[in-house]
JSON list of C-alpha atoms in Angstrom, two decimals:
[
{"chain": "A", "resi": 1, "resn": "MET", "atom": "CA", "xyz": [-129.22, -43.00, -57.08]},
{"chain": "A", "resi": 2, "resn": "PHE", "atom": "CA", "xyz": [-129.62, -39.44, -56.89]},
{"chain": "A", "resi": 3, "resn": "THR", "atom": "CA", "xyz": [-131.08, -39.26, -60.75]},
{"chain": "A", "resi": 4, "resn": "ARG", "atom": "CA", "xyz": [-134.12, -40.15, -61.88]},
{"chain": "A", "resi": 5, "resn": "ASN", "atom": "CA", "xyz": [-134.63, -42.07, -65.38]},
{"chain": "A", "resi": 6, "resn": "GLU", "atom": "CA", "xyz": [-138.50, -43.04, -65.23]},
{"chain": "A", "resi": 7, "resn": "SER", "atom": "CA", "xyz": [-141.33, -40.98, -66.44]},
{"chain": "A", "resi": 8, "resn": "PHE", "atom": "CA", "xyz": [-143.31, -38.43, -64.45]},
{"chain": "A", "resi": 9, "resn": "SER", "atom": "CA", "xyz": [-146.30, -41.28, -64.96]},
{"chain": "A", "resi": 10, "resn": "ALA", "atom": "CA", "xyz": [-144.19, -43.84, -63.34]},
{"chain": "A", "resi": 11, "resn": "PHE", "atom": "CA", "xyz": [-142.50, -41.72, -60.72]},
{"chain": "A", "resi": 12, "resn": "LEU", "atom": "CA", "xyz": [-146.01, -41.49, -59.21]},
{"chain": "A", "resi": 13, "resn": "TYR", "atom": "CA", "xyz": [-146.79, -45.00, -59.89]},
{"chain": "A", "resi": 14, "resn": "LYS", "atom": "CA", "xyz": [-143.35, -46.49, -58.25]},
{"chain": "A", "resi": 15, "resn": "PHE", "atom": "CA", "xyz": [-142.95, -43.74, -55.24]},
{"chain": "A", "resi": 16, "resn": "PRO", "atom": "CA", "xyz": [-146.86, -43.05, -53.99]},
{"chain": "A", "resi": 17, "resn": "LEU", "atom": "CA", "xyz": [-145.57, -41.44, -50.95]},
{"chain": "A", "resi": 18, "resn": "THR", "atom": "CA", "xyz": [-142.69, -39.14, -52.42]},
{"chain": "A", "resi": 19, "resn": "SER", "atom": "CA", "xyz": [-145.33, -38.09, -54.61]},
{"chain": "A", "resi": 20, "resn": "PHE", "atom": "CA", "xyz": [-147.59, -37.61, -51.88]},
{"chain": "A", "resi": 21, "resn": "PHE", "atom": "CA", "xyz": [-145.44, -35.37, -50.04]},
{"chain": "A", "resi": 22, "resn": "ILE", "atom": "CA", "xyz": [-144.22, -33.32, -53.23]},
{"chain": "A", "resi": 23, "resn": "ILE", "atom": "CA", "xyz": [-147.98, -32.78, -54.47]},
{"chain": "A", "resi": 24, "resn": "THR", "atom": "CA", "xyz": [-149.19, -31.80, -50.77]},
{"chain": "A", "resi": 25, "resn": "GLN", "atom": "CA", "xyz": [-146.61, -29.00, -50.16]},
{"chain": "A", "resi": 26, "resn": "ILE", "atom": "CA", "xyz": [-147.20, -27.75, -53.73]},
{"chain": "A", "resi": 27, "resn": "LEU", "atom": "CA", "xyz": [-150.64, -27.43, -53.62]},
{"chain": "A", "resi": 28, "resn": "VAL", "atom": "CA", "xyz": [-150.70, -26.06, -49.58]},
{"chain": "A", "resi": 29, "resn": "TRP", "atom": "CA", "xyz": [-148.10, -23.27, -51.02]},
{"chain": "A", "resi": 30, "resn": "ALA", "atom": "CA", "xyz": [-150.47, -22.75, -54.00]},
{"chain": "A", "resi": 31, "resn": "PHE", "atom": "CA", "xyz": [-153.32, -22.12, -51.67]},
{"chain": "A", "resi": 32, "resn": "PHE", "atom": "CA", "xyz": [-151.90, -19.72, -49.17]},
{"chain": "A", "resi": 33, "resn": "ALA", "atom": "CA", "xyz": [-150.29, -17.68, -52.17]},
{"chain": "A", "resi": 34, "resn": "LEU", "atom": "CA", "xyz": [-154.01, -17.04, -53.39]},
{"chain": "A", "resi": 35, "resn": "PRO", "atom": "CA", "xyz": [-155.17, -13.70, -52.58]},
{"chain": "A", "resi": 36, "resn": "LEU", "atom": "CA", "xyz": [-157.71, -14.91, -49.71]},
{"chain": "A", "resi": 37, "resn": "LYS", "atom": "CA", "xyz": [-158.28, -12.54, -46.75]},
{"chain": "A", "resi": 38, "resn": "ASP", "atom": "CA", "xyz": [-158.21, -15.21, -44.23]},
{"chain": "A", "resi": 39, "resn": "ALA", "atom": "CA", "xyz": [-155.02, -16.98, -45.56]},
{"chain": "A", "resi": 40, "resn": "PRO", "atom": "CA", "xyz": [-152.59, -15.34, -43.52]},
{"chain": "A", "resi": 41, "resn": "TYR", "atom": "CA", "xyz": [-154.55, -16.20, -40.41]},
{"chain": "A", "resi": 42, "resn": "TRP", "atom": "CA", "xyz": [-154.69, -19.91, -41.38]},
{"chain": "A", "resi": 43, "resn": "PHE", "atom": "CA", "xyz": [-151.34, -20.16, -42.30]},
{"chain": "A", "resi": 44, "resn": "SER", "atom": "CA", "xyz": [-150.51, -19.05, -38.69]},
{"chain": "A", "resi": 45, "resn": "ALA", "atom": "CA", "xyz": [-152.50, -21.63, -37.33]},
{"chain": "A", "resi": 46, "resn": "LEU", "atom": "CA", "xyz": [-150.53, -24.24, -39.02]},
{"chain": "A", "resi": 47, "resn": "ASP", "atom": "CA", "xyz": [-147.05, -23.14, -38.37]},
{"chain": "A", "resi": 48, "resn": "GLY", "atom": "CA", "xyz": [-144.48, -23.89, -35.88]},
{"chain": "A", "resi": 49, "resn": "TYR", "atom": "CA", "xyz": [-144.85, -20.94, -33.39]},
{"chain": "A", "resi": 50, "resn": "ASN", "atom": "CA", "xyz": [-143.62, -22.07, -30.06]},
{"chain": "A", "resi": 51, "resn": "ALA", "atom": "CA", "xyz": [-145.56, -20.32, -27.78]},
{"chain": "A", "resi": 52, "resn": "ALA", "atom": "CA", "xyz": [-148.53, -21.71, -29.70]},
{"chain": "A", "resi": 53, "resn": "ILE", "atom": "CA", "xyz": [-147.32, -25.32, -28.99]},
{"chain": "A", "resi": 54, "resn": "ALA", "atom": "CA", "xyz": [-146.78, -24.18, -25.56]},
{"chain": "A", "resi": 55, "resn": "HIS", "atom": "CA", "xyz": [-150.39, -23.77, -25.16]},
{"chain": "A", "resi": 56, "resn": "GLY", "atom": "CA", "xyz": [-151.32, -27.28, -26.46]},
{"chain": "A", "resi": 57, "resn": "GLU", "atom": "CA", "xyz": [-151.55, -26.86, -29.97]},
{"chain": "A", "resi": 58, "resn": "TRP", "atom": "CA", "xyz": [-149.25, -30.20, -30.53]},
{"chain": "A", "resi": 59, "resn": "TRP", "atom": "CA", "xyz": [-150.48, -30.44, -34.23]},
{"chain": "A", "resi": 60, "resn": "ARG", "atom": "CA", "xyz": [-147.97, -27.73, -35.06]},
{"chain": "A", "resi": 61, "resn": "LEU", "atom": "CA", "xyz": [-145.16, -30.28, -34.25]},
{"chain": "A", "resi": 62, "resn": "ALA", "atom": "CA", "xyz": [-146.28, -31.82, -37.46]},
{"chain": "A", "resi": 63, "resn": "THR", "atom": "CA", "xyz": [-148.14, -29.18, -39.95]},
{"chain": "A", "resi": 64, "resn": "PRO", "atom": "CA", "xyz": [-144.95, -26.81, -40.68]},
{"chain": "A", "resi": 65, "resn": "VAL", "atom": "CA", "xyz": [-143.50, -29.48, -42.93]},
{"chain": "A", "resi": 66, "resn": "PHE", "atom": "CA", "xyz": [-146.24, -29.00, -45.55]},
{"chain": "A", "resi": 67, "resn": "LEU", "atom": "CA", "xyz": [-145.49, -25.12, -45.20]},
{"chain": "A", "resi": 68, "resn": "HIS", "atom": "CA", "xyz": [-142.94, -23.01, -46.91]},
{"chain": "A", "resi": 69, "resn": "ALA", "atom": "CA", "xyz": [-142.11, -19.43, -46.67]},
{"chain": "A", "resi": 70, "resn": "ASN", "atom": "CA", "xyz": [-141.67, -18.53, -50.33]},
{"chain": "A", "resi": 71, "resn": "PHE", "atom": "CA", "xyz": [-141.45, -20.06, -53.77]},
{"chain": "A", "resi": 72, "resn": "SER", "atom": "CA", "xyz": [-137.69, -20.66, -53.55]},
{"chain": "A", "resi": 73, "resn": "HIS", "atom": "CA", "xyz": [-137.91, -22.31, -50.18]},
{"chain": "A", "resi": 74, "resn": "LEU", "atom": "CA", "xyz": [-140.56, -24.56, -51.86]},
{"chain": "A", "resi": 75, "resn": "PHE", "atom": "CA", "xyz": [-138.65, -25.28, -54.88]},
{"chain": "A", "resi": 76, "resn": "PHE", "atom": "CA", "xyz": [-135.41, -26.11, -53.43]},
{"chain": "A", "resi": 77, "resn": "ASN", "atom": "CA", "xyz": [-137.11, -28.50, -50.63]},
{"chain": "A", "resi": 78, "resn": "THR", "atom": "CA", "xyz": [-139.19, -30.24, -53.44]},
{"chain": "A", "resi": 79, "resn": "ILE", "atom": "CA", "xyz": [-135.99, -30.79, -55.32]},
{"chain": "A", "resi": 80, "resn": "SER", "atom": "CA", "xyz": [-134.26, -32.39, -52.49]},
{"chain": "A", "resi": 81, "resn": "ILE", "atom": "CA", "xyz": [-137.43, -34.68, -51.86]},
{"chain": "A", "resi": 82, "resn": "ILE", "atom": "CA", "xyz": [-137.33, -35.69, -55.61]},
{"chain": "A", "resi": 83, "resn": "LEU", "atom": "CA", "xyz": [-133.55, -36.50, -55.71]},
{"chain": "A", "resi": 84, "resn": "PHE", "atom": "CA", "xyz": [-133.23, -38.14, -51.76]},
{"chain": "A", "resi": 85, "resn": "ALA", "atom": "CA", "xyz": [-136.55, -39.66, -50.90]},
{"chain": "A", "resi": 86, "resn": "PRO", "atom": "CA", "xyz": [-137.60, -42.17, -54.04]},
{"chain": "A", "resi": 87, "resn": "ALA", "atom": "CA", "xyz": [-134.67, -44.60, -53.05]},
{"chain": "A", "resi": 88, "resn": "LEU", "atom": "CA", "xyz": [-135.44, -44.83, -49.32]},
{"chain": "A", "resi": 89, "resn": "GLU", "atom": "CA", "xyz": [-139.03, -45.42, -50.26]},
{"chain": "A", "resi": 90, "resn": "GLU", "atom": "CA", "xyz": [-138.27, -48.24, -52.44]},
{"chain": "A", "resi": 91, "resn": "MET", "atom": "CA", "xyz": [-135.60, -49.32, -50.05]},
{"chain": "A", "resi": 92, "resn": "LEU", "atom": "CA", "xyz": [-137.32, -49.26, -46.82]},
{"chain": "A", "resi": 93, "resn": "GLY", "atom": "CA", "xyz": [-141.01, -49.72, -47.68]},
{"chain": "A", "resi": 94, "resn": "LYS", "atom": "CA", "xyz": [-144.14, -47.72, -47.26]},
{"chain": "A", "resi": 95, "resn": "ALA", "atom": "CA", "xyz": [-144.49, -47.85, -43.14]},
{"chain": "A", "resi": 96, "resn": "LYS", "atom": "CA", "xyz": [-140.90, -47.59, -42.61]},
{"chain": "A", "resi": 97, "resn": "PHE", "atom": "CA", "xyz": [-140.58, -44.67, -45.05]},
{"chain": "A", "resi": 98, "resn": "ILE", "atom": "CA", "xyz": [-143.19, -42.54, -43.26]},
{"chain": "A", "resi": 99, "resn": "LEU", "atom": "CA", "xyz": [-141.91, -43.33, -39.88]},
{"chain": "A", "resi": 100, "resn": "LEU", "atom": "CA", "xyz": [-138.77, -41.87, -41.11]},
{"chain": "A", "resi": 101, "resn": "TYR", "atom": "CA", "xyz": [-139.84, -38.91, -43.18]},
{"chain": "A", "resi": 102, "resn": "ILE", "atom": "CA", "xyz": [-142.88, -37.52, -40.59]},
{"chain": "A", "resi": 103, "resn": "GLY", "atom": "CA", "xyz": [-140.75, -38.98, -37.35]},
{"chain": "A", "resi": 104, "resn": "SER", "atom": "CA", "xyz": [-137.72, -37.05, -38.36]},
{"chain": "A", "resi": 105, "resn": "ALA", "atom": "CA", "xyz": [-139.84, -33.75, -38.86]},
{"chain": "A", "resi": 106, "resn": "ILE", "atom": "CA", "xyz": [-141.96, -34.09, -35.70]},
{"chain": "A", "resi": 107, "resn": "LEU", "atom": "CA", "xyz": [-138.66, -34.58, -33.62]},
{"chain": "A", "resi": 108, "resn": "ALA", "atom": "CA", "xyz": [-137.00, -31.86, -35.80]},
{"chain": "A", "resi": 109, "resn": "ASN", "atom": "CA", "xyz": [-139.96, -29.48, -34.70]},
{"chain": "A", "resi": 110, "resn": "ALA", "atom": "CA", "xyz": [-140.03, -31.14, -31.28]},
{"chain": "A", "resi": 111, "resn": "ALA", "atom": "CA", "xyz": [-136.32, -30.13, -30.50]},
{"chain": "A", "resi": 112, "resn": "THR", "atom": "CA", "xyz": [-136.78, -26.68, -32.30]},
{"chain": "A", "resi": 113, "resn": "PHE", "atom": "CA", "xyz": [-139.58, -26.19, -29.60]},
{"chain": "A", "resi": 114, "resn": "MET", "atom": "CA", "xyz": [-137.39, -27.16, -26.64]},
{"chain": "A", "resi": 115, "resn": "ILE", "atom": "CA", "xyz": [-134.55, -25.26, -27.61]},
{"chain": "A", "resi": 116, "resn": "GLN", "atom": "CA", "xyz": [-135.93, -22.02, -29.27]},
{"chain": "A", "resi": 117, "resn": "PRO", "atom": "CA", "xyz": [-137.57, -19.00, -27.87]},
{"chain": "A", "resi": 118, "resn": "LEU", "atom": "CA", "xyz": [-141.21, -19.36, -27.47]},
{"chain": "A", "resi": 119, "resn": "GLU", "atom": "CA", "xyz": [-141.69, -16.32, -30.06]},
{"chain": "A", "resi": 120, "resn": "TYR", "atom": "CA", "xyz": [-139.72, -18.43, -32.50]},
{"chain": "A", "resi": 121, "resn": "SER", "atom": "CA", "xyz": [-141.65, -19.51, -35.38]},
{"chain": "A", "resi": 122, "resn": "HIS", "atom": "CA", "xyz": [-140.64, -21.52, -38.26]},
{"chain": "A", "resi": 123, "resn": "VAL", "atom": "CA", "xyz": [-142.04, -23.74, -41.49]},
{"chain": "A", "resi": 124, "resn": "GLY", "atom": "CA", "xyz": [-140.70, -26.16, -44.10]},
{"chain": "A", "resi": 125, "resn": "ALA", "atom": "CA", "xyz": [-139.81, -29.74, -44.85]},
{"chain": "A", "resi": 126, "resn": "SER", "atom": "CA", "xyz": [-136.04, -29.49, -43.96]},
{"chain": "A", "resi": 127, "resn": "GLY", "atom": "CA", "xyz": [-136.31, -31.54, -40.58]},
{"chain": "A", "resi": 128, "resn": "ALA", "atom": "CA", "xyz": [-137.93, -34.34, -42.66]},
{"chain": "A", "resi": 129, "resn": "ILE", "atom": "CA", "xyz": [-135.26, -33.72, -45.51]},
{"chain": "A", "resi": 130, "resn": "PHE", "atom": "CA", "xyz": [-132.28, -33.99, -42.97]},
{"chain": "A", "resi": 131, "resn": "GLY", "atom": "CA", "xyz": [-133.87, -37.20, -41.64]},
{"chain": "A", "resi": 132, "resn": "LEU", "atom": "CA", "xyz": [-133.69, -38.51, -45.07]},
{"chain": "A", "resi": 133, "resn": "PHE", "atom": "CA", "xyz": [-129.76, -37.50, -44.76]},
{"chain": "A", "resi": 134, "resn": "GLY", "atom": "CA", "xyz": [-129.37, -39.16, -41.52]},
{"chain": "A", "resi": 135, "resn": "CYS", "atom": "CA", "xyz": [-130.62, -42.58, -43.05]},
{"chain": "A", "resi": 136, "resn": "TYR", "atom": "CA", "xyz": [-128.30, -42.19, -45.92]},
{"chain": "A", "resi": 137, "resn": "LEU", "atom": "CA", "xyz": [-125.34, -41.40, -43.36]},
{"chain": "A", "resi": 138, "resn": "PHE", "atom": "CA", "xyz": [-126.26, -44.35, -41.34]},
{"chain": "A", "resi": 139, "resn": "MET", "atom": "CA", "xyz": [-125.80, -46.65, -44.42]},
{"chain": "A", "resi": 140, "resn": "ALA", "atom": "CA", "xyz": [-122.61, -44.89, -45.35]},
{"chain": "A", "resi": 141, "resn": "LEU", "atom": "CA", "xyz": [-121.26, -45.96, -42.18]},
{"chain": "A", "resi": 142, "resn": "PHE", "atom": "CA", "xyz": [-122.90, -48.70, -40.83]},
{"chain": "A", "resi": 143, "resn": "ARG", "atom": "CA", "xyz": [-124.32, -50.48, -43.77]},
{"chain": "A", "resi": 144, "resn": "LYS", "atom": "CA", "xyz": [-122.39, -50.20, -46.64]},
{"chain": "A", "resi": 145, "resn": "ASN", "atom": "CA", "xyz": [-123.25, -53.03, -48.23]},
{"chain": "A", "resi": 146, "resn": "GLN", "atom": "CA", "xyz": [-126.49, -50.95, -49.06]},
{"chain": "A", "resi": 147, "resn": "ILE", "atom": "CA", "xyz": [-124.73, -47.93, -50.79]},
{"chain": "A", "resi": 148, "resn": "THR", "atom": "CA", "xyz": [-122.07, -47.68, -53.14]},
{"chain": "A", "resi": 149, "resn": "ARG", "atom": "CA", "xyz": [-119.03, -45.70, -52.31]},
{"chain": "A", "resi": 150, "resn": "ALA", "atom": "CA", "xyz": [-119.39, -43.24, -55.18]},
{"chain": "A", "resi": 151, "resn": "ASN", "atom": "CA", "xyz": [-122.81, -42.68, -53.67]},
{"chain": "A", "resi": 152, "resn": "ALA", "atom": "CA", "xyz": [-121.91, -42.12, -50.31]},
{"chain": "A", "resi": 153, "resn": "GLN", "atom": "CA", "xyz": [-119.36, -39.64, -51.40]},
{"chain": "A", "resi": 154, "resn": "VAL", "atom": "CA", "xyz": [-121.98, -37.88, -53.31]},
{"chain": "A", "resi": 155, "resn": "LEU", "atom": "CA", "xyz": [-123.95, -37.94, -50.26]},
{"chain": "A", "resi": 156, "resn": "LEU", "atom": "CA", "xyz": [-121.66, -36.83, -47.74]},
{"chain": "A", "resi": 157, "resn": "ILE", "atom": "CA", "xyz": [-120.59, -33.95, -49.85]},
{"chain": "A", "resi": 158, "resn": "ILE", "atom": "CA", "xyz": [-124.39, -32.67, -50.37]},
{"chain": "A", "resi": 159, "resn": "LEU", "atom": "CA", "xyz": [-124.80, -33.35, -46.43]},
{"chain": "A", "resi": 160, "resn": "ALA", "atom": "CA", "xyz": [-121.59, -30.99, -45.54]},
{"chain": "A", "resi": 161, "resn": "LEU", "atom": "CA", "xyz": [-122.47, -28.34, -47.80]},
{"chain": "A", "resi": 162, "resn": "SER", "atom": "CA", "xyz": [-126.16, -28.35, -46.69]},
{"chain": "A", "resi": 163, "resn": "PHE", "atom": "CA", "xyz": [-125.19, -28.27, -42.80]},
{"chain": "A", "resi": 164, "resn": "LEU", "atom": "CA", "xyz": [-122.65, -25.71, -43.16]},
{"chain": "A", "resi": 165, "resn": "THR", "atom": "CA", "xyz": [-124.83, -23.32, -45.21]},
{"chain": "A", "resi": 166, "resn": "SER", "atom": "CA", "xyz": [-127.30, -23.54, -42.80]},
{"chain": "A", "resi": 167, "resn": "PHE", "atom": "CA", "xyz": [-125.70, -21.09, -40.37]},
{"chain": "A", "resi": 168, "resn": "PHE", "atom": "CA", "xyz": [-125.21, -18.53, -43.25]},
{"chain": "A", "resi": 169, "resn": "SER", "atom": "CA", "xyz": [-129.36, -17.59, -43.35]},
{"chain": "A", "resi": 170, "resn": "PRO", "atom": "CA", "xyz": [-130.57, -15.93, -40.41]},
{"chain": "A", "resi": 171, "resn": "SER", "atom": "CA", "xyz": [-134.01, -17.55, -41.25]},
{"chain": "A", "resi": 172, "resn": "THR", "atom": "CA", "xyz": [-132.74, -21.17, -41.49]},
{"chain": "A", "resi": 173, "resn": "ASN", "atom": "CA", "xyz": [-134.05, -23.58, -38.66]},
{"chain": "A", "resi": 174, "resn": "VAL", "atom": "CA", "xyz": [-130.31, -24.91, -37.78]},
{"chain": "A", "resi": 175, "resn": "THR", "atom": "CA", "xyz": [-131.90, -26.49, -34.68]},
{"chain": "A", "resi": 176, "resn": "ALA", "atom": "CA", "xyz": [-134.63, -28.77, -37.02]},
{"chain": "A", "resi": 177, "resn": "HIS", "atom": "CA", "xyz": [-131.53, -29.45, -39.47]},
{"chain": "A", "resi": 178, "resn": "PHE", "atom": "CA", "xyz": [-129.28, -30.70, -37.00]},
{"chain": "A", "resi": 179, "resn": "PHE", "atom": "CA", "xyz": [-132.07, -33.09, -34.96]},
{"chain": "A", "resi": 180, "resn": "GLY", "atom": "CA", "xyz": [-133.68, -33.84, -38.42]},
{"chain": "A", "resi": 181, "resn": "LEU", "atom": "CA", "xyz": [-130.20, -35.39, -39.10]},
{"chain": "A", "resi": 182, "resn": "VAL", "atom": "CA", "xyz": [-129.68, -37.07, -35.95]},
{"chain": "A", "resi": 183, "resn": "SER", "atom": "CA", "xyz": [-133.28, -38.53, -35.79]},
{"chain": "A", "resi": 184, "resn": "GLY", "atom": "CA", "xyz": [-133.30, -40.06, -39.28]},
{"chain": "A", "resi": 185, "resn": "PHE", "atom": "CA", "xyz": [-129.87, -41.57, -38.29]},
{"chain": "A", "resi": 186, "resn": "GLY", "atom": "CA", "xyz": [-131.62, -43.10, -35.06]},
{"chain": "A", "resi": 187, "resn": "PHE", "atom": "CA", "xyz": [-134.25, -44.10, -36.97]},
{"chain": "A", "resi": 188, "resn": "SER", "atom": "CA", "xyz": [-132.20, -45.97, -39.38]},
{"chain": "A", "resi": 189, "resn": "SER", "atom": "CA", "xyz": [-130.54, -48.02, -36.48]},
{"chain": "A", "resi": 190, "resn": "VAL", "atom": "CA", "xyz": [-133.86, -49.70, -36.20]},
{"chain": "A", "resi": 191, "resn": "LEU", "atom": "CA", "xyz": [-135.31, -49.51, -39.80]},
{"chain": "A", "resi": 192, "resn": "ILE", "atom": "CA", "xyz": [-132.53, -50.79, -41.67]},
{"chain": "A", "resi": 193, "resn": "LYS", "atom": "CA", "xyz": [-131.53, -54.35, -40.86]},
{"chain": "A", "resi": 194, "resn": "LYS", "atom": "CA", "xyz": [-127.78, -55.71, -41.77]},
{"chain": "A", "resi": 195, "resn": "GLU", "atom": "CA", "xyz": [-128.93, -58.49, -44.54]},
{"chain": "A", "resi": 196, "resn": "ALA", "atom": "CA", "xyz": [-126.77, -58.12, -47.47]},
{"chain": "A", "resi": 197, "resn": "PHE", "atom": "CA", "xyz": [-129.07, -57.40, -50.52]},
{"chain": "A", "resi": 198, "resn": "ALA", "atom": "CA", "xyz": [-128.22, -56.14, -54.44]},
{"chain": "A", "resi": 199, "resn": "PRO", "atom": "CA", "xyz": [-128.45, -52.25, -53.48]},
{"chain": "A", "resi": 200, "resn": "TYR", "atom": "CA", "xyz": [-130.81, -50.36, -56.15]},
{"chain": "A", "resi": 201, "resn": "SER", "atom": "CA", "xyz": [-131.87, -53.55, -58.07]},
{"chain": "A", "resi": 202, "resn": "PHE", "atom": "CA", "xyz": [-134.95, -51.65, -58.35]},
{"chain": "A", "resi": 203, "resn": "TYR", "atom": "CA", "xyz": [-132.88, -49.42, -61.24]},
{"chain": "A", "resi": 204, "resn": "SER", "atom": "CA", "xyz": [-131.42, -52.42, -63.05]},
{"chain": "A", "resi": 205, "resn": "GLY", "atom": "CA", "xyz": [-132.79, -54.09, -65.93]},
{"chain": "A", "resi": 206, "resn": "GLY", "atom": "CA", "xyz": [-135.60, -52.54, -68.70]},
{"chain": "A", "resi": 207, "resn": "THR", "atom": "CA", "xyz": [-135.74, -52.78, -72.20]},
{"chain": "A", "resi": 208, "resn": "ARG", "atom": "CA", "xyz": [-133.38, -51.67, -74.79]},
{"chain": "A", "resi": 209, "resn": "ARG", "atom": "CA", "xyz": [-135.64, -48.67, -75.36]},
{"chain": "A", "resi": 210, "resn": "GLN", "atom": "CA", "xyz": [-135.49, -47.96, -71.95]},
{"chain": "A", "resi": 211, "resn": "SER", "atom": "CA", "xyz": [-131.57, -48.04, -72.22]},
{"chain": "A", "resi": 212, "resn": "LEU", "atom": "CA", "xyz": [-131.89, -45.78, -75.00]},
{"chain": "A", "resi": 213, "resn": "ASN", "atom": "CA", "xyz": [-133.77, -42.97, -73.06]},
{"chain": "A", "resi": 214, "resn": "TRP", "atom": "CA", "xyz": [-131.64, -43.33, -69.77]},
{"chain": "A", "resi": 215, "resn": "ASN", "atom": "CA", "xyz": [-129.20, -41.00, -71.17]},
{"chain": "A", "resi": 216, "resn": "LYS", "atom": "CA", "xyz": [-131.19, -38.33, -71.94]},
{"chain": "A", "resi": 217, "resn": "LYS", "atom": "CA", "xyz": [-133.24, -38.49, -68.50]},
{"chain": "A", "resi": 218, "resn": "ASN", "atom": "CA", "xyz": [-130.00, -38.93, -66.63]},
{"chain": "A", "resi": 219, "resn": "LEU", "atom": "CA", "xyz": [-128.73, -35.58, -67.96]},
{"chain": "A", "resi": 220, "resn": "LEU", "atom": "CA", "xyz": [-131.71, -34.09, -67.31]},
{"chain": "A", "resi": 221, "resn": "TRP", "atom": "CA", "xyz": [-131.80, -35.19, -63.59]},
{"chain": "A", "resi": 222, "resn": "THR", "atom": "CA", "xyz": [-128.05, -34.28, -63.31]},
{"chain": "A", "resi": 223, "resn": "ALA", "atom": "CA", "xyz": [-129.06, -30.73, -64.10]},
{"chain": "A", "resi": 224, "resn": "VAL", "atom": "CA", "xyz": [-131.50, -30.77, -61.67]},
{"chain": "A", "resi": 225, "resn": "LEU", "atom": "CA", "xyz": [-128.82, -31.97, -58.91]},
{"chain": "A", "resi": 226, "resn": "LEU", "atom": "CA", "xyz": [-126.73, -29.50, -60.03]},
{"chain": "A", "resi": 227, "resn": "LEU", "atom": "CA", "xyz": [-129.54, -26.51, -59.84]},
{"chain": "A", "resi": 228, "resn": "ALA", "atom": "CA", "xyz": [-130.05, -28.11, -56.10]},
{"chain": "A", "resi": 229, "resn": "LEU", "atom": "CA", "xyz": [-126.44, -27.56, -55.19]},
{"chain": "A", "resi": 230, "resn": "LEU", "atom": "CA", "xyz": [-126.57, -23.94, -56.75]},
{"chain": "A", "resi": 231, "resn": "GLY", "atom": "CA", "xyz": [-129.53, -23.22, -54.54]},
{"chain": "A", "resi": 232, "resn": "ILE", "atom": "CA", "xyz": [-127.52, -24.38, -51.30]},
{"chain": "A", "resi": 233, "resn": "ILE", "atom": "CA", "xyz": [-124.61, -22.48, -52.56]},
{"chain": "A", "resi": 234, "resn": "SER", "atom": "CA", "xyz": [-126.58, -19.35, -53.15]},
{"chain": "A", "resi": 235, "resn": "ARG", "atom": "CA", "xyz": [-127.28, -19.17, -48.98]},
{"chain": "A", "resi": 236, "resn": "PHE", "atom": "CA", "xyz": [-123.50, -18.11, -48.76]},
{"chain": "A", "resi": 237, "resn": "PHE", "atom": "CA", "xyz": [-124.61, -14.67, -51.10]}
]
């Protein structure tokens, strides 16, 4: 579930929304990395600055999801989206997936606005990513027919590590992480129905050639998953 075995072009075709979110945040980061005179001004007009939100700049509840503080921030959030978003886009459908991803981000940013001081400012897709975690957590607890036990165990370990290490970095928006998780969990109680179906059937089947290629691709994505975990653990140091 948390490994990929399709080609890049197949990934773009099968998961257009996930691809859109990834490509958009990469392009936005690349734009602001350019040596443009007004780039800092434009960046500050889109980040989650609480004082500006209090003065009516409500777009800041959504735009921070596409902004990142540095390349490391962008890289590990992108890896997380690649690993955890595709299965949910396929399972939920496009409309529900957008609601889960963007809705969790907005509610996480709204909670940050209400809880953190006015001078607080933040960027990143972490609120949306923890919304995905909240969806998986809901399935692990209440829709067990839709997630295998092994995948649920992997998810819970990653979730625990991600959430606990949030407290070890002063720049981490713990509020967004927590309320993103809660929002994703809450959305899922409405979005995910109880009907039984074969989980992840969209990964089954395929030709013999696809089967032969699976091991190599699976090894690649396993390495990516380990790299993401390394990034999480590195916050301790």
